[in-house]
Coordinates of C-alpha atoms and ligand atoms in Angstrom, one line a residue:
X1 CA 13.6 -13.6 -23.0
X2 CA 10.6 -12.1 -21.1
X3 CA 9.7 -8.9 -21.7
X4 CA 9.7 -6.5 -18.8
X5 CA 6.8 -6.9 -16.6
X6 CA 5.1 -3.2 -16.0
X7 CA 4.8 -1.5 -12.7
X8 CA 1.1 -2.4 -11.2
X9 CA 1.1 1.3 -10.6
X10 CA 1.3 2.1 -14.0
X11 CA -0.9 -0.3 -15.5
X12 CA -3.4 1.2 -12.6
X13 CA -3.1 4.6 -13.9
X14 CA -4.1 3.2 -17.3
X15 CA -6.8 1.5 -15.8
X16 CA -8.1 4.8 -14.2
X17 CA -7.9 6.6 -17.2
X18 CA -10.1 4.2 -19.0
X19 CA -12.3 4.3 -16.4
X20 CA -13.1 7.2 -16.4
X21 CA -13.6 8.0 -19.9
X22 CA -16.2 4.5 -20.0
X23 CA -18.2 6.1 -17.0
X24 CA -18.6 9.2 -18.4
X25 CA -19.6 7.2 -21.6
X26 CA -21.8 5.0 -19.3
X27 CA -24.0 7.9 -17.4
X28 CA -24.2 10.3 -20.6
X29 CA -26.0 6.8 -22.5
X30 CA -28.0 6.3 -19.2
X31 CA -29.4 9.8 -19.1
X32 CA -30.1 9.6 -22.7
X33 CA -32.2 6.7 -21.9
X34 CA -31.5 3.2 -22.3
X35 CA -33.1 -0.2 -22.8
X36 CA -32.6 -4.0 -23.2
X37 CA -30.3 -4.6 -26.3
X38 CA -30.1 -8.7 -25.5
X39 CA -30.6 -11.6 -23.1
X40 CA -27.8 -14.1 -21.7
X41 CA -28.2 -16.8 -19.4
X42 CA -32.1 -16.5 -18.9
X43 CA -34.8 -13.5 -19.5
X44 CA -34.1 -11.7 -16.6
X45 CA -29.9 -11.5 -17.6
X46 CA -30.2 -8.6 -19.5
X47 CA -27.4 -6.5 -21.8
X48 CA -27.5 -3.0 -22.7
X49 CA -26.4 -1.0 -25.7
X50 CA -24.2 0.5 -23.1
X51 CA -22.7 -2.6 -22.2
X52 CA -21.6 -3.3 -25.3
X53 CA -20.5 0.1 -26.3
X54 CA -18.7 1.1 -23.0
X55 CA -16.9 -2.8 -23.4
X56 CA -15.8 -1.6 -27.1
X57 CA -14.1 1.7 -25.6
X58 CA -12.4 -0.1 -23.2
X59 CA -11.2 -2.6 -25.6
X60 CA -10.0 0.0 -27.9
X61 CA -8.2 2.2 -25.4
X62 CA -6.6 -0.9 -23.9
X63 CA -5.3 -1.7 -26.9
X64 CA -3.9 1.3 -28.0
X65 CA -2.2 2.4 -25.1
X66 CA -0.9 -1.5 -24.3
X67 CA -0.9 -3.4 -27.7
X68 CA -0.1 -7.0 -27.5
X69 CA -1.7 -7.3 -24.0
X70 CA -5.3 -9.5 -24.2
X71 CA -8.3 -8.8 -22.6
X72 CA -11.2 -10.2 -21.1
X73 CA -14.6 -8.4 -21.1
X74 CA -18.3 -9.5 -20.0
X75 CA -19.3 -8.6 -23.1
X76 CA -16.9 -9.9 -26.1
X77 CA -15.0 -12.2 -24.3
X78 CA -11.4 -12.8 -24.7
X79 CA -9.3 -11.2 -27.4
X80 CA -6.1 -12.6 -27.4
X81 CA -2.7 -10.6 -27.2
X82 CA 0.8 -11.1 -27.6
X83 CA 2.1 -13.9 -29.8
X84 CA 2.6 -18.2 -30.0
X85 CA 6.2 -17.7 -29.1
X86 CA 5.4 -15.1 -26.5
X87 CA 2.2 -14.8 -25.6
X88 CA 0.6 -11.6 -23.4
X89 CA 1.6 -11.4 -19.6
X90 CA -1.1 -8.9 -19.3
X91 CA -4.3 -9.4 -19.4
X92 CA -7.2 -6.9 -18.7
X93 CA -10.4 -8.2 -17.2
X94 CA -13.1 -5.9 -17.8
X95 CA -16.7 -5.2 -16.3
X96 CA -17.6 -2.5 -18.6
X97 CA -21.1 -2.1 -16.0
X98 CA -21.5 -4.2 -13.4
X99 CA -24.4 -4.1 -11.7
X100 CA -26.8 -4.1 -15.0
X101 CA -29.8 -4.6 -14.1
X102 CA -29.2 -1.1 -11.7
X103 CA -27.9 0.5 -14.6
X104 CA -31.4 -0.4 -16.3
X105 CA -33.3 0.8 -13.6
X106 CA -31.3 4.4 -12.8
X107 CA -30.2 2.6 -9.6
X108 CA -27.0 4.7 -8.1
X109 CA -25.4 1.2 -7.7
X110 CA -23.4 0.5 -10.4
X111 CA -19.4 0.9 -11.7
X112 CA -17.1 0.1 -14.6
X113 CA -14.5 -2.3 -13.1
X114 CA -10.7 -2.7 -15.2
X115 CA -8.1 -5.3 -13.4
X116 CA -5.6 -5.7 -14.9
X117 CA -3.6 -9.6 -14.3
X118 CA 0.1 -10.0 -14.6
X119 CA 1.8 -13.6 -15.1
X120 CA -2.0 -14.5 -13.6
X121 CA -2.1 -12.8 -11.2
X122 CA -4.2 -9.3 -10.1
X123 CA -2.1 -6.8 -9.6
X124 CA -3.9 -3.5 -10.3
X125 CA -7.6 -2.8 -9.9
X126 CA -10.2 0.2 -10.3
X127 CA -13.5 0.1 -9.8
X128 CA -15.9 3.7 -10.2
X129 CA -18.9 4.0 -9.4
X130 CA -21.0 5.4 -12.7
X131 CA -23.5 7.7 -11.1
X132 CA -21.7 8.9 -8.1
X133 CA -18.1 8.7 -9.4
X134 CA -16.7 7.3 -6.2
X135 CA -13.7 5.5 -7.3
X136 CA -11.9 2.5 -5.5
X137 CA -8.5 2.0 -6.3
X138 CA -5.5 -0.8 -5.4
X139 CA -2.4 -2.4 -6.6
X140 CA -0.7 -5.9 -4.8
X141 CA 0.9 -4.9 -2.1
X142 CA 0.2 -1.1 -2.4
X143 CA -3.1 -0.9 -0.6
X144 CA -6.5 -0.2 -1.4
X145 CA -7.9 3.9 -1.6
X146 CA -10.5 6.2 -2.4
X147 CA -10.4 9.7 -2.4
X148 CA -6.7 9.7 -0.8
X149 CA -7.7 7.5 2.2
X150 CA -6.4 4.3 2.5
X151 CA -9.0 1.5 3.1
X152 CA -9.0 -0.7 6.2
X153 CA -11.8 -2.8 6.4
X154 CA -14.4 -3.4 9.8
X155 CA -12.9 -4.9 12.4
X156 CA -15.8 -6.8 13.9
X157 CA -15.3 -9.8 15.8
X158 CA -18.9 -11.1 16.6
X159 CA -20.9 -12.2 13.2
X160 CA -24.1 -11.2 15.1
X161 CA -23.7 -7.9 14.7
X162 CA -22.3 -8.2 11.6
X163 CA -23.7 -6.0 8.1
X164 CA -23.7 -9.1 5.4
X165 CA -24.1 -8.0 1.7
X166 CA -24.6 -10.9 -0.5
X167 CA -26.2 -11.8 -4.6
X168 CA -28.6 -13.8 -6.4
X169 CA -27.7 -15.3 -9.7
X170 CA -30.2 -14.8 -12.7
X171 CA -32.0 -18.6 -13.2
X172 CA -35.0 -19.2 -10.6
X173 CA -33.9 -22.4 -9.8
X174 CA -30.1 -21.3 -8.1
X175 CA -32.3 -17.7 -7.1
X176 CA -34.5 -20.7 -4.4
X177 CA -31.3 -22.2 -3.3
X178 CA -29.4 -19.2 -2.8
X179 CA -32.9 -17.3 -1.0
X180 CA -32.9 -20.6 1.3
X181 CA -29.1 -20.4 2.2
X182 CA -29.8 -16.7 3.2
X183 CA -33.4 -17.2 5.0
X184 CA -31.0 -19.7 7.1
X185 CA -28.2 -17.3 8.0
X186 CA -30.3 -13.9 8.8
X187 CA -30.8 -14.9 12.1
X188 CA -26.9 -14.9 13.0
X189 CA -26.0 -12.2 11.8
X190 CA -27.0 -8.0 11.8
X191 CA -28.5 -7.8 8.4
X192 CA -28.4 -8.7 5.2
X193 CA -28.3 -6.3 2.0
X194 CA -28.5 -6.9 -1.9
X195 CA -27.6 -4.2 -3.7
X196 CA -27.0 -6.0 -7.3
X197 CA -23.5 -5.0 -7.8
X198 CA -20.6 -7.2 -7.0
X199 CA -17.5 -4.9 -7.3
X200 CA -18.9 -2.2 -5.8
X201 CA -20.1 -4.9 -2.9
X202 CA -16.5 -6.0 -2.4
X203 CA -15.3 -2.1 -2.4
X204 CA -18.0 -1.0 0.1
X205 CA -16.9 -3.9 2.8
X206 CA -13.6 -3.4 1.8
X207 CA -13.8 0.4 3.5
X208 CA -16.2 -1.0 6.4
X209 CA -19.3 0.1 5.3
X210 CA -20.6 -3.5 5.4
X211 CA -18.7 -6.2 7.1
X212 CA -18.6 -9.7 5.0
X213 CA -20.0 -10.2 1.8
X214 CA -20.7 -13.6 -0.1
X215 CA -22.0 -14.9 -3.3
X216 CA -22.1 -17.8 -5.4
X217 CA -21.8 -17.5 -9.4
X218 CA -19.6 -14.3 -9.9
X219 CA -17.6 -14.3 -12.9
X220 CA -13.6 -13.2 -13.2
X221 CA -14.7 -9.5 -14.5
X222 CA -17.3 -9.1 -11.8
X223 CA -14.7 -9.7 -8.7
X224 CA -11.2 -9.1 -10.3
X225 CA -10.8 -5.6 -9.3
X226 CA -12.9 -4.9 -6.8
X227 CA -11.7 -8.6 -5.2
X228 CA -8.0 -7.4 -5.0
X229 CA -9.7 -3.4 -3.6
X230 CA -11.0 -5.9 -0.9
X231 CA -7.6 -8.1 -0.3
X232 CA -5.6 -5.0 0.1
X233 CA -8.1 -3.6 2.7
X234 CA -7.6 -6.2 4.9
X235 CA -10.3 -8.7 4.2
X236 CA -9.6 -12.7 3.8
X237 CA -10.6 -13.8 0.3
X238 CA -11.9 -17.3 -0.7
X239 CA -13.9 -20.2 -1.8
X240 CA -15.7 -23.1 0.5
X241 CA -13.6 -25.9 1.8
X242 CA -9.9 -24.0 1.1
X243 CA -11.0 -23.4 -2.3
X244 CA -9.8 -20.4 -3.9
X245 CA -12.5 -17.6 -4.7
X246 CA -14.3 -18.2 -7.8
X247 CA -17.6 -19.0 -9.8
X248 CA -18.7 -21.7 -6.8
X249 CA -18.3 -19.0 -4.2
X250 CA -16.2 -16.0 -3.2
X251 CA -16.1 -14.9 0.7
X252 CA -14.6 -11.7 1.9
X253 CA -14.3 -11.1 5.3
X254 CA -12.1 -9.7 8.1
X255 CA -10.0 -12.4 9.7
X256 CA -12.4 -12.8 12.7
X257 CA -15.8 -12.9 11.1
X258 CA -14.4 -15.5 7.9
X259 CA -14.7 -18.8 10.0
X260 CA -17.9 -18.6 11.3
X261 CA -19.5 -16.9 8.2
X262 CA -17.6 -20.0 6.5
X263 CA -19.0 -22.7 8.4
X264 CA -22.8 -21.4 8.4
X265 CA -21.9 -21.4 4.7
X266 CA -20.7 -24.6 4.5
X267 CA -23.4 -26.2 6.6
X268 CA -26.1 -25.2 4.1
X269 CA -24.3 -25.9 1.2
X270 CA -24.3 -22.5 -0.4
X271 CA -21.4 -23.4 -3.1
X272 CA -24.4 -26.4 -4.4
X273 CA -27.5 -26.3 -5.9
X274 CA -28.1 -25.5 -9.4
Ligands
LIP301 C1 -24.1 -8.8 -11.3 C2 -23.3 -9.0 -10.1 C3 -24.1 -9.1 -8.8 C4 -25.0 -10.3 -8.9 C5 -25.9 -10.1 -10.1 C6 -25.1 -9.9 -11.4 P1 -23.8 -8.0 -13.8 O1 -23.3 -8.7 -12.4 O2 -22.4 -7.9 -9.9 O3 -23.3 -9.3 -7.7 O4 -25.7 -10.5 -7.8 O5 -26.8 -11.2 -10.2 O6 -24.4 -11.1 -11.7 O7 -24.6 -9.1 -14.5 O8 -24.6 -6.8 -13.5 O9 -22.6 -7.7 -14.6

Protein backbone atom coordinates (compact mmCIF):
# COMPACT_ATOMS: atom_id res chain seq x y z
CA UNK A 1 0.00 0.00 0.00
CA UNK A 2 1.21 3.56 -0.69
CA UNK A 3 2.26 5.44 1.97
CA UNK A 4 0.52 8.64 2.67
CA UNK A 5 1.39 11.43 0.37
CA UNK A 6 2.38 14.71 2.55
CA UNK A 7 0.54 17.95 2.47
CA UNK A 8 2.50 20.41 -0.19
CA UNK A 9 2.19 22.83 2.63
CA UNK A 10 4.16 20.88 4.82
CA UNK A 11 6.78 19.77 2.63
CA UNK A 12 6.90 23.76 1.77
CA UNK A 13 7.59 24.68 5.29
CA UNK A 14 10.46 22.21 5.20
CA UNK A 15 11.63 23.63 2.23
CA UNK A 16 11.61 27.13 3.80
CA UNK A 17 13.35 26.12 6.69
CA UNK A 18 16.16 24.68 4.66
CA UNK A 19 16.33 27.59 2.87
CA UNK A 20 16.92 29.59 4.95
CA UNK A 21 19.57 28.04 7.02
CA UNK A 22 21.57 27.37 3.18
CA UNK A 23 21.31 31.17 2.53
CA UNK A 24 22.57 32.27 5.60
CA UNK A 25 25.28 29.56 4.89
CA UNK A 26 25.50 30.93 1.32
CA UNK A 27 26.06 34.96 2.19
CA UNK A 28 28.24 34.30 5.44
CA UNK A 29 30.89 32.02 2.77
CA UNK A 30 30.36 34.94 0.21
CA UNK A 31 31.40 37.64 2.63
CA UNK A 32 34.19 35.50 3.72
CA UNK A 33 35.29 35.55 0.18
CA UNK A 34 35.01 32.94 -2.31
CA UNK A 35 36.49 31.59 -5.49
CA UNK A 36 36.37 28.92 -8.29
CA UNK A 37 36.43 25.41 -6.63
CA UNK A 38 35.76 23.57 -10.32
CA UNK A 39 34.62 23.79 -13.97
CA UNK A 40 31.60 21.86 -15.65
CA UNK A 41 30.40 22.08 -19.03
CA UNK A 42 33.13 24.58 -20.39
CA UNK A 43 35.62 27.25 -18.52
CA UNK A 44 33.29 29.75 -18.04
CA UNK A 45 30.60 27.10 -15.92
CA UNK A 46 32.10 27.58 -12.81
CA UNK A 47 31.35 25.85 -9.12
CA UNK A 48 31.98 27.23 -5.86
CA UNK A 49 33.10 25.86 -2.52
CA UNK A 50 29.74 27.25 -1.62
CA UNK A 51 27.97 25.32 -4.09
CA UNK A 52 29.06 22.32 -2.95
CA UNK A 53 28.84 23.04 0.74
CA UNK A 54 25.40 24.73 0.80
CA UNK A 55 24.19 21.40 -1.67
CA UNK A 56 25.62 19.11 1.32
CA UNK A 57 23.42 21.05 4.05
CA UNK A 58 20.55 20.79 2.11
CA UNK A 59 21.13 17.13 1.49
CA UNK A 60 21.62 16.52 5.06
CA UNK A 61 18.69 18.39 6.46
CA UNK A 62 16.47 16.90 3.76
CA UNK A 63 17.33 13.83 4.84
CA UNK A 64 16.95 14.04 8.27
CA UNK A 65 13.81 15.67 8.60
CA UNK A 66 12.32 13.29 5.42
CA UNK A 67 14.38 10.09 5.35
CA UNK A 68 13.54 7.79 2.55
CA UNK A 69 12.67 10.69 0.23
CA UNK A 70 15.62 11.20 -2.81
CA UNK A 71 16.88 14.16 -3.99
CA UNK A 72 18.27 15.85 -6.80
CA UNK A 73 20.94 18.65 -6.53
CA UNK A 74 23.11 20.61 -9.14
CA UNK A 75 25.84 19.64 -7.48
CA UNK A 76 25.88 15.71 -6.39
CA UNK A 77 23.22 14.62 -8.45
CA UNK A 78 20.64 12.14 -7.48
CA UNK A 79 20.69 10.29 -4.25
CA UNK A 80 18.20 7.82 -4.23
CA UNK A 81 15.41 7.31 -1.45
CA UNK A 82 12.96 4.94 -0.54
CA UNK A 83 13.27 1.28 -1.46
CA UNK A 84 12.91 -1.41 -4.74
CA UNK A 85 9.58 -2.45 -3.46
CA UNK A 86 8.56 1.06 -2.66
CA UNK A 87 10.51 3.54 -3.96
CA UNK A 88 10.45 7.57 -2.81
CA UNK A 89 7.27 9.56 -3.90
CA UNK A 90 9.21 12.59 -2.94
CA UNK A 91 11.80 13.88 -4.42
CA UNK A 92 13.64 17.18 -3.62
CA UNK A 93 15.18 19.16 -6.55
CA UNK A 94 17.71 21.38 -5.33
CA UNK A 95 19.57 24.59 -6.61
CA UNK A 96 21.78 25.10 -3.76
CA UNK A 97 22.85 28.75 -5.75
CA UNK A 98 21.52 29.56 -8.73
CA UNK A 99 22.81 32.20 -10.42
CA UNK A 100 26.71 31.35 -9.82
CA UNK A 101 28.49 33.13 -11.69
CA UNK A 102 26.56 36.34 -9.65
CA UNK A 103 27.32 34.67 -6.61
CA UNK A 104 31.11 34.88 -7.83
CA UNK A 105 30.91 38.26 -8.70
CA UNK A 106 28.89 39.70 -5.29
CA UNK A 107 26.10 40.32 -7.75
CA UNK A 108 22.69 40.76 -5.57
CA UNK A 109 21.06 38.30 -8.07
CA UNK A 110 21.14 35.07 -6.83
CA UNK A 111 18.89 32.34 -4.49
CA UNK A 112 18.90 28.96 -3.08
CA UNK A 113 15.89 27.24 -4.84
CA UNK A 114 14.24 23.57 -2.91
CA UNK A 115 11.02 22.03 -4.94
CA UNK A 116 10.01 19.58 -3.70
CA UNK A 117 8.02 16.71 -6.54
CA UNK A 118 5.37 14.40 -5.41
CA UNK A 119 4.35 11.21 -7.61
CA UNK A 120 6.32 13.65 -10.34
CA UNK A 121 4.88 16.26 -9.95
CA UNK A 122 5.90 19.96 -8.33
CA UNK A 123 3.97 20.58 -5.72
CA UNK A 124 5.91 22.94 -3.25
CA UNK A 125 8.50 25.43 -4.14
CA UNK A 126 10.81 28.14 -2.44
CA UNK A 127 13.12 30.22 -3.88
CA UNK A 128 15.22 33.13 -1.54
CA UNK A 129 17.14 35.40 -2.71
CA UNK A 130 20.78 35.07 -0.83
CA UNK A 131 21.79 38.73 -0.57
CA UNK A 132 18.53 40.41 -0.16
CA UNK A 133 16.49 37.57 1.50
CA UNK A 134 13.38 38.14 -0.59
CA UNK A 135 11.72 34.94 -0.57
CA UNK A 136 9.19 33.48 -3.20
CA UNK A 137 7.02 30.96 -2.07
CA UNK A 138 4.04 28.40 -3.71
CA UNK A 139 2.38 25.17 -3.38
CA UNK A 140 -0.13 23.56 -6.50
CA UNK A 141 -3.06 25.02 -6.25
CA UNK A 142 -2.28 27.31 -3.19
CA UNK A 143 -0.80 30.28 -4.98
CA UNK A 144 2.39 31.93 -5.29
CA UNK A 145 3.65 34.78 -2.30
CA UNK A 146 6.24 36.85 -0.93
CA UNK A 147 6.13 38.74 2.01
CA UNK A 148 2.25 37.83 2.64
CA UNK A 149 1.14 39.18 -0.89
CA UNK A 150 -0.10 36.93 -3.18
CA UNK A 151 1.50 37.03 -6.67
CA UNK A 152 -0.41 37.86 -9.83
CA UNK A 153 1.64 38.26 -12.61
CA UNK A 154 1.58 41.49 -15.55
CA UNK A 155 -1.28 41.55 -17.31
CA UNK A 156 0.02 42.98 -20.59
CA UNK A 157 -1.60 42.32 -23.75
CA UNK A 158 0.74 44.00 -26.50
CA UNK A 159 4.38 42.18 -26.54
CA UNK A 160 5.67 45.65 -27.67
CA UNK A 161 5.73 46.94 -24.68
CA UNK A 162 6.54 44.00 -23.07
CA UNK A 163 9.87 43.69 -20.22
CA UNK A 164 11.49 40.28 -21.67
CA UNK A 165 14.10 38.64 -19.28
CA UNK A 166 15.84 35.84 -20.97
CA UNK A 167 19.63 33.50 -20.48
CA UNK A 168 22.64 32.46 -22.27
CA UNK A 169 23.98 28.94 -21.69
CA UNK A 170 27.84 28.60 -20.91
CA UNK A 171 29.43 27.10 -24.48
CA UNK A 172 30.24 30.02 -27.14
CA UNK A 173 28.82 28.17 -29.75
CA UNK A 174 24.81 27.99 -28.25
CA UNK A 175 25.90 31.72 -26.46
CA UNK A 176 25.94 32.94 -30.85
CA UNK A 177 22.75 31.13 -31.48
CA UNK A 178 20.96 32.21 -28.50
CA UNK A 179 22.59 36.20 -28.99
CA UNK A 180 21.17 35.89 -32.72
CA UNK A 181 17.65 34.64 -31.62
CA UNK A 182 17.62 37.70 -29.17
CA UNK A 183 19.27 40.41 -31.64
CA UNK A 184 16.05 39.17 -33.76
CA UNK A 185 13.32 39.67 -31.18
CA UNK A 186 14.45 43.18 -29.42
CA UNK A 187 12.78 45.04 -31.81
CA UNK A 188 9.15 43.61 -30.88
CA UNK A 189 9.27 43.82 -27.79
CA UNK A 190 10.07 46.74 -24.64
CA UNK A 191 13.42 45.33 -23.57
CA UNK A 192 15.31 42.77 -22.96
CA UNK A 193 17.25 41.94 -19.47
CA UNK A 194 19.82 39.16 -18.34
CA UNK A 195 20.28 38.96 -15.06
CA UNK A 196 22.01 35.37 -14.79
CA UNK A 197 19.65 33.79 -12.52
CA UNK A 198 16.81 31.60 -13.69
CA UNK A 199 14.64 31.07 -10.50
CA UNK A 200 14.83 34.27 -9.46
CA UNK A 201 13.93 35.30 -13.30
CA UNK A 202 10.79 33.12 -13.21
CA UNK A 203 9.89 34.72 -9.50
CA UNK A 204 10.46 38.33 -10.64
CA UNK A 205 7.83 37.97 -13.82
CA UNK A 206 5.91 35.85 -11.76
CA UNK A 207 5.02 39.18 -9.39
CA UNK A 208 5.06 41.57 -12.73
CA UNK A 209 8.19 43.02 -12.45
CA UNK A 210 9.10 41.77 -15.93
CA UNK A 211 6.50 40.38 -18.20
CA UNK A 212 7.74 37.04 -20.21
CA UNK A 213 10.89 35.35 -19.72
CA UNK A 214 12.52 32.61 -21.92
CA UNK A 215 15.51 30.47 -22.13
CA UNK A 216 16.89 27.46 -23.69
CA UNK A 217 19.19 24.94 -21.67
CA UNK A 218 17.79 25.24 -17.96
CA UNK A 219 18.11 22.23 -15.98
CA UNK A 220 15.17 20.61 -13.50
CA UNK A 221 16.85 22.35 -10.25
CA UNK A 222 17.22 25.73 -12.07
CA UNK A 223 13.26 26.05 -12.91
CA UNK A 224 11.46 23.56 -10.50
CA UNK A 225 10.61 25.95 -7.90
CA UNK A 226 10.71 28.99 -9.11
CA UNK A 227 8.71 27.43 -12.47
CA UNK A 228 5.75 26.30 -10.22
CA UNK A 229 6.28 30.30 -8.15
CA UNK A 230 5.48 31.34 -11.84
CA UNK A 231 2.49 28.80 -12.69
CA UNK A 232 0.67 29.71 -9.61
CA UNK A 233 1.02 33.53 -10.46
CA UNK A 234 -0.73 33.23 -13.38
CA UNK A 235 1.78 32.78 -16.02
CA UNK A 236 1.44 29.96 -18.99
CA UNK A 237 4.41 27.57 -18.80
CA UNK A 238 5.98 25.65 -21.73
CA UNK A 239 8.25 24.28 -24.35
CA UNK A 240 8.14 25.13 -28.40
CA UNK A 241 5.65 23.34 -30.56
CA UNK A 242 3.27 22.11 -27.34
CA UNK A 243 6.26 20.76 -25.75
CA UNK A 244 6.30 20.72 -22.13
CA UNK A 245 8.92 23.18 -20.42
CA UNK A 246 12.30 21.74 -20.24
CA UNK A 247 16.13 21.70 -21.22
CA UNK A 248 15.07 22.67 -25.15
CA UNK A 249 13.22 25.68 -23.88
CA UNK A 250 10.91 26.93 -21.09
CA UNK A 251 8.41 30.09 -21.77
CA UNK A 252 6.56 31.79 -19.08
CA UNK A 253 4.19 34.22 -19.97
CA UNK A 254 0.71 35.70 -19.22
CA UNK A 255 -1.91 34.17 -21.37
CA UNK A 256 -1.94 37.16 -23.89
CA UNK A 257 1.72 37.75 -24.41
CA UNK A 258 2.56 33.50 -24.78
CA UNK A 259 1.50 33.19 -28.52
CA UNK A 260 3.15 35.85 -30.05
CA UNK A 261 6.43 35.53 -27.89
CA UNK A 262 5.95 31.73 -28.99
CA UNK A 263 5.80 32.24 -32.65
CA UNK A 264 8.82 34.92 -32.89
CA UNK A 265 10.45 32.00 -30.92
CA UNK A 266 9.60 29.50 -33.08
CA UNK A 267 10.40 31.39 -36.26
CA UNK A 268 14.03 31.69 -35.34
CA UNK A 269 14.42 28.52 -34.01
CA UNK A 270 15.46 29.36 -30.52
CA UNK A 271 14.92 25.54 -29.11
CA UNK A 272 17.99 24.60 -32.06
CA UNK A 273 21.35 25.32 -32.45
CA UNK A 274 23.97 23.74 -30.46
C1 LIG B 1 22.24 29.75 -14.40
C2 LIG B 1 20.79 29.98 -14.77
C3 LIG B 1 20.66 31.15 -15.72
C4 LIG B 1 21.45 30.88 -16.96
C5 LIG B 1 22.90 30.70 -16.60
C6 LIG B 1 23.09 29.55 -15.61
P1 LIG B 1 23.57 28.34 -12.58
O1 LIG B 1 22.29 28.63 -13.54
O2 LIG B 1 20.06 30.21 -13.59
O3 LIG B 1 19.32 31.39 -16.06
O4 LIG B 1 21.28 31.91 -17.89
O5 LIG B 1 23.65 30.46 -17.76
O6 LIG B 1 22.72 28.34 -16.22
O7 LIG B 1 24.61 27.74 -13.46
O8 LIG B 1 24.02 29.63 -12.00
O9 LIG B 1 23.06 27.37 -11.53
Amino acid sequence: MDRPAPPPSELLEIAIDVARDAAATAYRMRIEGVSVAATKSTVTDVVTAADRAVERQITDALRRLRPGDAVLGEEYGTADGGTTDAPARVRWIVDPIDGTVNYLYGLPHCAVSIAAELDGAVVAGVVRNIHTGEEWTATAGGGAWRAGERLRCSTETDLGQALVITGFGYDARRRAHQARVVAELIPYVRDIRRLGAAALDLCLVAEGRADAYYEKGLAAWDQAAGGLVAAEAGLRIGGLKGLPPGPEMVIAAPPALYDPLHEHLTRWDAAGGP
